[in-house]
């Protein structure tokens, strides 16, 4: 049971300022080992800032962010980050892009290359190892970026709207691929999204955020089980959770 798992990421009364702008205010929340948590909210509520704090790309103005019990005070190599755009290097092939986390530290071995090829197969790109980004569709580029993220071997994966720029059909396929990967690896995954339906489909818990400044609204548990496929989209549990999350934002608007 996830509720019996320890917290691997903890926010304790975290406020984040950028000059005079308060991006996040008094954030206190834990993320559990092995959970798939989704973070949903309107633009400007600090969702991406939350991920950057975990990765150590920025340091909290006030309060503490801890990963594995240690305060985050610098970038962490054990946390993988996938951005909204694939950010592939155009002069490298798909497999060379996947190998980048290794190449930055040492010369890749034959074993590393086999692992990179295996990860490309895992995300559905077997046979595309030698292709360069300009010969890949947007969805295929995001698959390469996902394989590169997995190549880091990180136990904590942070995804900032990674499939927002691809078509709906491809996005759905990538979402189910990501669910399968999380189930197989046991990684702790945090996914930022604007979509309430995507947040519920993917998450064990949905963390809702409200803007100006960014705050935690509610934490909604989702009981859809570990083996999710398209059939869950028609289930009462899914529809109830979607309505529960929507009610959070409707209540916020009516109170404004």
Short mmCIF file of C-alpha atoms in Angstrom, two decimals:
data_model
loop_
_atom_site.label_atom_id
_atom_site.label_comp_id
_atom_site.label_asym_id
_atom_site.label_seq_id
_atom_site.Cartn_x
_atom_site.Cartn_y
_atom_site.Cartn_z
CA UNK A 1 0.00 0.00 0.00
CA UNK A 2 1.37 3.42 -0.94
CA UNK A 3 0.20 5.02 2.30
CA UNK A 4 2.58 2.67 4.12
CA UNK A 5 5.55 3.82 2.04
CA UNK A 6 7.98 6.45 3.38
CA UNK A 7 8.05 9.99 2.07
CA UNK A 8 10.95 10.47 -0.35
CA UNK A 9 10.15 14.14 -1.09
CA UNK A 10 9.01 16.58 1.60
CA UNK A 11 8.06 20.24 1.38
CA UNK A 12 7.95 22.00 4.75
CA UNK A 13 6.34 25.47 4.69
CA UNK A 14 8.10 26.36 1.43
CA UNK A 15 7.76 29.84 -0.07
CA UNK A 16 9.46 30.73 -3.34
CA UNK A 17 10.02 34.30 -4.47
CA UNK A 18 11.38 35.69 -7.71
CA UNK A 19 12.09 39.31 -6.89
CA UNK A 20 8.82 40.83 -5.71
CA UNK A 21 6.77 37.97 -7.15
CA UNK A 22 5.70 35.23 -4.74
CA UNK A 23 5.44 32.12 -6.92
CA UNK A 24 4.70 29.64 -4.10
CA UNK A 25 3.42 30.28 -0.59
CA UNK A 26 3.53 28.00 2.46
CA UNK A 27 3.75 24.69 0.57
CA UNK A 28 3.70 21.64 2.84
CA UNK A 29 3.28 18.28 1.12
CA UNK A 30 4.96 14.86 0.98
CA UNK A 31 5.41 12.51 -1.97
CA UNK A 32 5.72 8.80 -1.22
CA UNK A 33 8.16 6.20 -2.42
CA UNK A 34 6.92 4.49 -5.57
CA UNK A 35 3.88 6.69 -6.09
CA UNK A 36 2.74 8.34 -9.29
CA UNK A 37 1.58 11.80 -8.23
CA UNK A 38 0.08 14.32 -10.61
CA UNK A 39 0.06 18.07 -10.07
CA UNK A 40 -2.70 20.01 -11.77
CA UNK A 41 -3.69 23.65 -11.83
CA UNK A 42 -4.00 26.74 -14.04
CA UNK A 43 -1.07 28.60 -15.54
CA UNK A 44 0.89 30.63 -13.02
CA UNK A 45 0.17 28.46 -9.99
CA UNK A 46 3.78 27.32 -9.58
CA UNK A 47 3.58 23.73 -10.80
CA UNK A 48 6.87 23.87 -12.69
CA UNK A 49 8.51 25.77 -9.85
CA UNK A 50 7.60 22.90 -7.54
CA UNK A 51 9.49 20.44 -9.76
CA UNK A 52 12.50 22.71 -10.11
CA UNK A 53 12.76 22.95 -6.33
CA UNK A 54 12.85 19.15 -6.05
CA UNK A 55 15.56 18.89 -8.71
CA UNK A 56 17.63 21.61 -7.05
CA UNK A 57 17.50 23.83 -10.13
CA UNK A 58 16.33 26.58 -7.77
CA UNK A 59 16.61 26.76 -3.98
CA UNK A 60 13.67 27.57 -1.72
CA UNK A 61 13.47 31.17 -0.50
CA UNK A 62 11.94 30.01 2.79
CA UNK A 63 11.19 26.60 4.29
CA UNK A 64 12.81 23.32 3.31
CA UNK A 65 12.61 20.82 0.46
CA UNK A 66 14.03 17.41 1.37
CA UNK A 67 14.74 14.39 -0.82
CA UNK A 68 15.54 11.16 1.01
CA UNK A 69 15.75 13.19 4.21
CA UNK A 70 18.41 15.58 2.91
CA UNK A 71 17.72 19.24 2.29
CA UNK A 72 17.95 20.20 -1.38
CA UNK A 73 20.61 22.92 -1.65
CA UNK A 74 22.04 22.16 -5.11
CA UNK A 75 21.13 20.27 -8.30
CA UNK A 76 20.67 16.55 -7.70
CA UNK A 77 22.05 13.93 -10.08
CA UNK A 78 19.68 11.26 -8.71
CA UNK A 79 16.56 13.11 -9.88
CA UNK A 80 15.57 12.90 -13.56
CA UNK A 81 13.79 15.83 -15.24
CA UNK A 82 11.81 15.81 -18.49
CA UNK A 83 10.74 19.17 -19.87
CA UNK A 84 7.81 20.26 -22.04
CA UNK A 85 9.98 20.06 -25.16
CA UNK A 86 12.20 17.09 -26.00
CA UNK A 87 15.41 19.23 -26.15
CA UNK A 88 17.24 16.67 -28.27
CA UNK A 89 20.60 17.54 -29.80
CA UNK A 90 19.93 17.66 -33.56
CA UNK A 91 23.39 16.45 -34.61
CA UNK A 92 23.06 13.24 -32.59
CA UNK A 93 21.11 10.11 -33.50
CA UNK A 94 18.29 8.83 -31.33
CA UNK A 95 20.50 6.33 -29.53
CA UNK A 96 23.24 8.95 -29.06
CA UNK A 97 20.69 11.32 -27.50
CA UNK A 98 19.59 8.56 -25.11
CA UNK A 99 23.24 7.97 -24.19
CA UNK A 100 23.78 11.62 -23.24
CA UNK A 101 23.45 11.10 -19.45
CA UNK A 102 26.35 8.65 -19.71
CA UNK A 103 28.37 10.61 -22.27
CA UNK A 104 28.45 13.67 -20.00
CA UNK A 105 30.44 11.68 -17.43
CA UNK A 106 32.45 9.09 -19.37
CA UNK A 107 32.84 7.26 -22.64
CA UNK A 108 29.83 4.96 -23.20
CA UNK A 109 30.55 1.24 -23.34
CA UNK A 110 29.00 -1.41 -25.55
CA UNK A 111 26.82 -2.34 -22.58
CA UNK A 112 25.61 1.26 -22.28
CA UNK A 113 24.69 1.28 -25.96
CA UNK A 114 22.73 -1.97 -25.60
CA UNK A 115 20.85 -0.47 -22.67
CA UNK A 116 20.06 2.67 -24.68
CA UNK A 117 18.81 0.55 -27.58
CA UNK A 118 16.70 -1.51 -25.17
CA UNK A 119 15.15 1.67 -23.74
CA UNK A 120 14.29 2.89 -27.24
CA UNK A 121 12.56 -0.44 -27.82
CA UNK A 122 10.75 -0.01 -24.50
CA UNK A 123 9.24 3.28 -25.67
CA UNK A 124 8.33 1.84 -29.05
CA UNK A 125 11.24 3.06 -31.16
CA UNK A 126 13.05 -0.15 -32.06
CA UNK A 127 14.58 0.35 -35.49
CA UNK A 128 14.89 4.14 -35.10
CA UNK A 129 18.22 4.13 -33.27
CA UNK A 130 20.17 5.81 -36.11
CA UNK A 131 17.55 8.41 -37.00
CA UNK A 132 18.19 12.06 -36.15
CA UNK A 133 15.58 14.33 -34.52
CA UNK A 134 14.65 16.08 -37.76
CA UNK A 135 13.58 12.69 -39.14
CA UNK A 136 11.34 11.94 -36.14
CA UNK A 137 7.81 13.16 -35.47
CA UNK A 138 7.09 15.23 -32.36
CA UNK A 139 5.73 12.18 -30.55
CA UNK A 140 8.76 10.12 -31.50
CA UNK A 141 11.08 12.86 -30.25
CA UNK A 142 9.29 12.81 -26.91
CA UNK A 143 9.74 9.04 -26.78
CA UNK A 144 13.48 9.55 -27.26
CA UNK A 145 13.45 12.12 -24.45
CA UNK A 146 11.60 9.65 -22.22
CA UNK A 147 14.16 6.93 -22.98
CA UNK A 148 16.94 9.40 -22.17
CA UNK A 149 15.25 10.16 -18.85
CA UNK A 150 15.13 6.45 -18.04
CA UNK A 151 18.80 6.13 -19.01
CA UNK A 152 19.70 8.29 -16.00
CA UNK A 153 18.60 5.44 -13.73
CA UNK A 154 17.03 8.01 -11.41
CA UNK A 155 14.54 6.72 -8.84
CA UNK A 156 12.67 10.02 -8.90
CA UNK A 157 11.34 11.22 -12.26
CA UNK A 158 9.93 14.72 -12.71
CA UNK A 159 7.89 15.40 -15.86
CA UNK A 160 6.78 18.93 -16.71
CA UNK A 161 3.89 18.58 -19.18
CA UNK A 162 6.04 16.28 -21.32
CA UNK A 163 3.36 15.37 -23.87
CA UNK A 164 1.57 18.71 -24.14
CA UNK A 165 2.88 19.45 -27.63
CA UNK A 166 1.82 16.18 -29.28
CA UNK A 167 -1.54 15.20 -30.71
CA UNK A 168 -4.18 13.66 -28.46
CA UNK A 169 -3.86 10.15 -29.89
CA UNK A 170 -0.07 10.10 -29.40
CA UNK A 171 -0.42 11.66 -25.96
CA UNK A 172 -2.74 8.89 -24.82
CA UNK A 173 -0.35 6.21 -26.08
CA UNK A 174 2.58 7.88 -24.32
CA UNK A 175 0.60 8.20 -21.09
CA UNK A 176 -0.15 4.48 -20.99
CA UNK A 177 3.48 3.75 -21.89
CA UNK A 178 4.58 5.87 -18.94
CA UNK A 179 2.18 4.07 -16.61
CA UNK A 180 3.63 0.74 -17.70
CA UNK A 181 7.19 1.96 -17.20
CA UNK A 182 6.37 3.22 -13.70
CA UNK A 183 4.77 -0.10 -12.84
CA UNK A 184 7.82 -2.02 -14.11
CA UNK A 185 10.48 0.18 -12.49
CA UNK A 186 8.80 1.24 -9.25
CA UNK A 187 10.08 4.80 -9.74
CA UNK A 188 8.54 7.74 -7.92
CA UNK A 189 7.03 9.96 -10.62
CA UNK A 190 5.64 13.49 -10.41
CA UNK A 191 3.78 14.67 -13.51
CA UNK A 192 2.71 18.29 -14.03
CA UNK A 193 -0.31 18.84 -16.27
CA UNK A 194 -3.03 21.36 -17.09
CA UNK A 195 -5.48 18.52 -17.77
CA UNK A 196 -7.73 17.29 -14.96
CA UNK A 197 -8.63 14.12 -16.90
CA UNK A 198 -4.96 13.31 -17.52
CA UNK A 199 -4.11 13.99 -13.87
CA UNK A 200 -6.75 11.52 -12.70
CA UNK A 201 -5.89 8.88 -15.30
CA UNK A 202 -2.21 8.89 -14.35
CA UNK A 203 -2.07 9.65 -10.64
CA UNK A 204 -2.31 7.64 -7.45
CA UNK A 205 -2.94 11.08 -5.97
CA UNK A 206 -3.84 14.37 -7.63
CA UNK A 207 -2.32 17.48 -6.05
CA UNK A 208 -4.40 20.52 -7.00
CA UNK A 209 -2.83 23.98 -6.97
CA UNK A 210 -4.31 27.45 -6.97
CA UNK A 211 -2.55 30.63 -8.20
CA UNK A 212 -1.56 34.11 -7.00
CA UNK A 213 0.48 32.93 -5.14
CA UNK A 214 0.70 29.21 -5.77
CA UNK A 215 -0.73 27.09 -2.97
CA UNK A 216 -1.85 23.50 -2.48
CA UNK A 217 -5.61 23.31 -2.92
CA UNK A 218 -6.53 19.70 -2.18
CA UNK A 219 -4.99 16.26 -2.40
CA UNK A 220 -7.39 13.83 -4.08
CA UNK A 221 -6.77 10.09 -3.85
CA UNK A 222 -7.44 8.04 -7.01
CA UNK A 223 -8.34 4.37 -6.65
CA UNK A 224 -8.03 2.95 -10.16
CA UNK A 225 -5.53 0.19 -9.41
CA UNK A 226 -2.04 -0.31 -10.89
CA UNK A 227 -3.05 -1.87 -14.23
CA UNK A 228 -4.80 0.96 -16.05
CA UNK A 229 -5.95 0.89 -19.64
CA UNK A 230 -8.55 2.72 -21.70
CA UNK A 231 -11.36 0.88 -19.94
CA UNK A 232 -10.79 2.92 -16.75
CA UNK A 233 -11.95 6.02 -18.64
CA UNK A 234 -15.49 4.63 -18.46
CA UNK A 235 -15.35 3.53 -14.83
CA UNK A 236 -17.34 5.17 -12.05
CA UNK A 237 -14.19 5.55 -9.94
CA UNK A 238 -12.50 7.55 -12.71
CA UNK A 239 -15.50 9.80 -13.35
CA UNK A 240 -16.00 10.40 -9.61
CA UNK A 241 -12.36 11.40 -9.18
CA UNK A 242 -12.51 13.76 -12.18
CA UNK A 243 -15.59 15.45 -10.72
CA UNK A 244 -13.93 15.62 -7.30
CA UNK A 245 -10.93 17.45 -8.72
CA UNK A 246 -13.12 19.75 -10.83
CA UNK A 247 -15.13 20.62 -7.73
CA UNK A 248 -11.91 21.86 -6.12
CA UNK A 249 -11.44 24.51 -8.81
CA UNK A 250 -15.17 25.36 -8.98
CA UNK A 251 -15.13 26.00 -5.23
CA UNK A 252 -12.05 28.21 -5.56
CA UNK A 253 -13.70 30.28 -8.31
CA UNK A 254 -16.93 30.71 -6.39
CA UNK A 255 -15.03 31.83 -3.31
CA UNK A 256 -13.00 34.41 -5.26
#
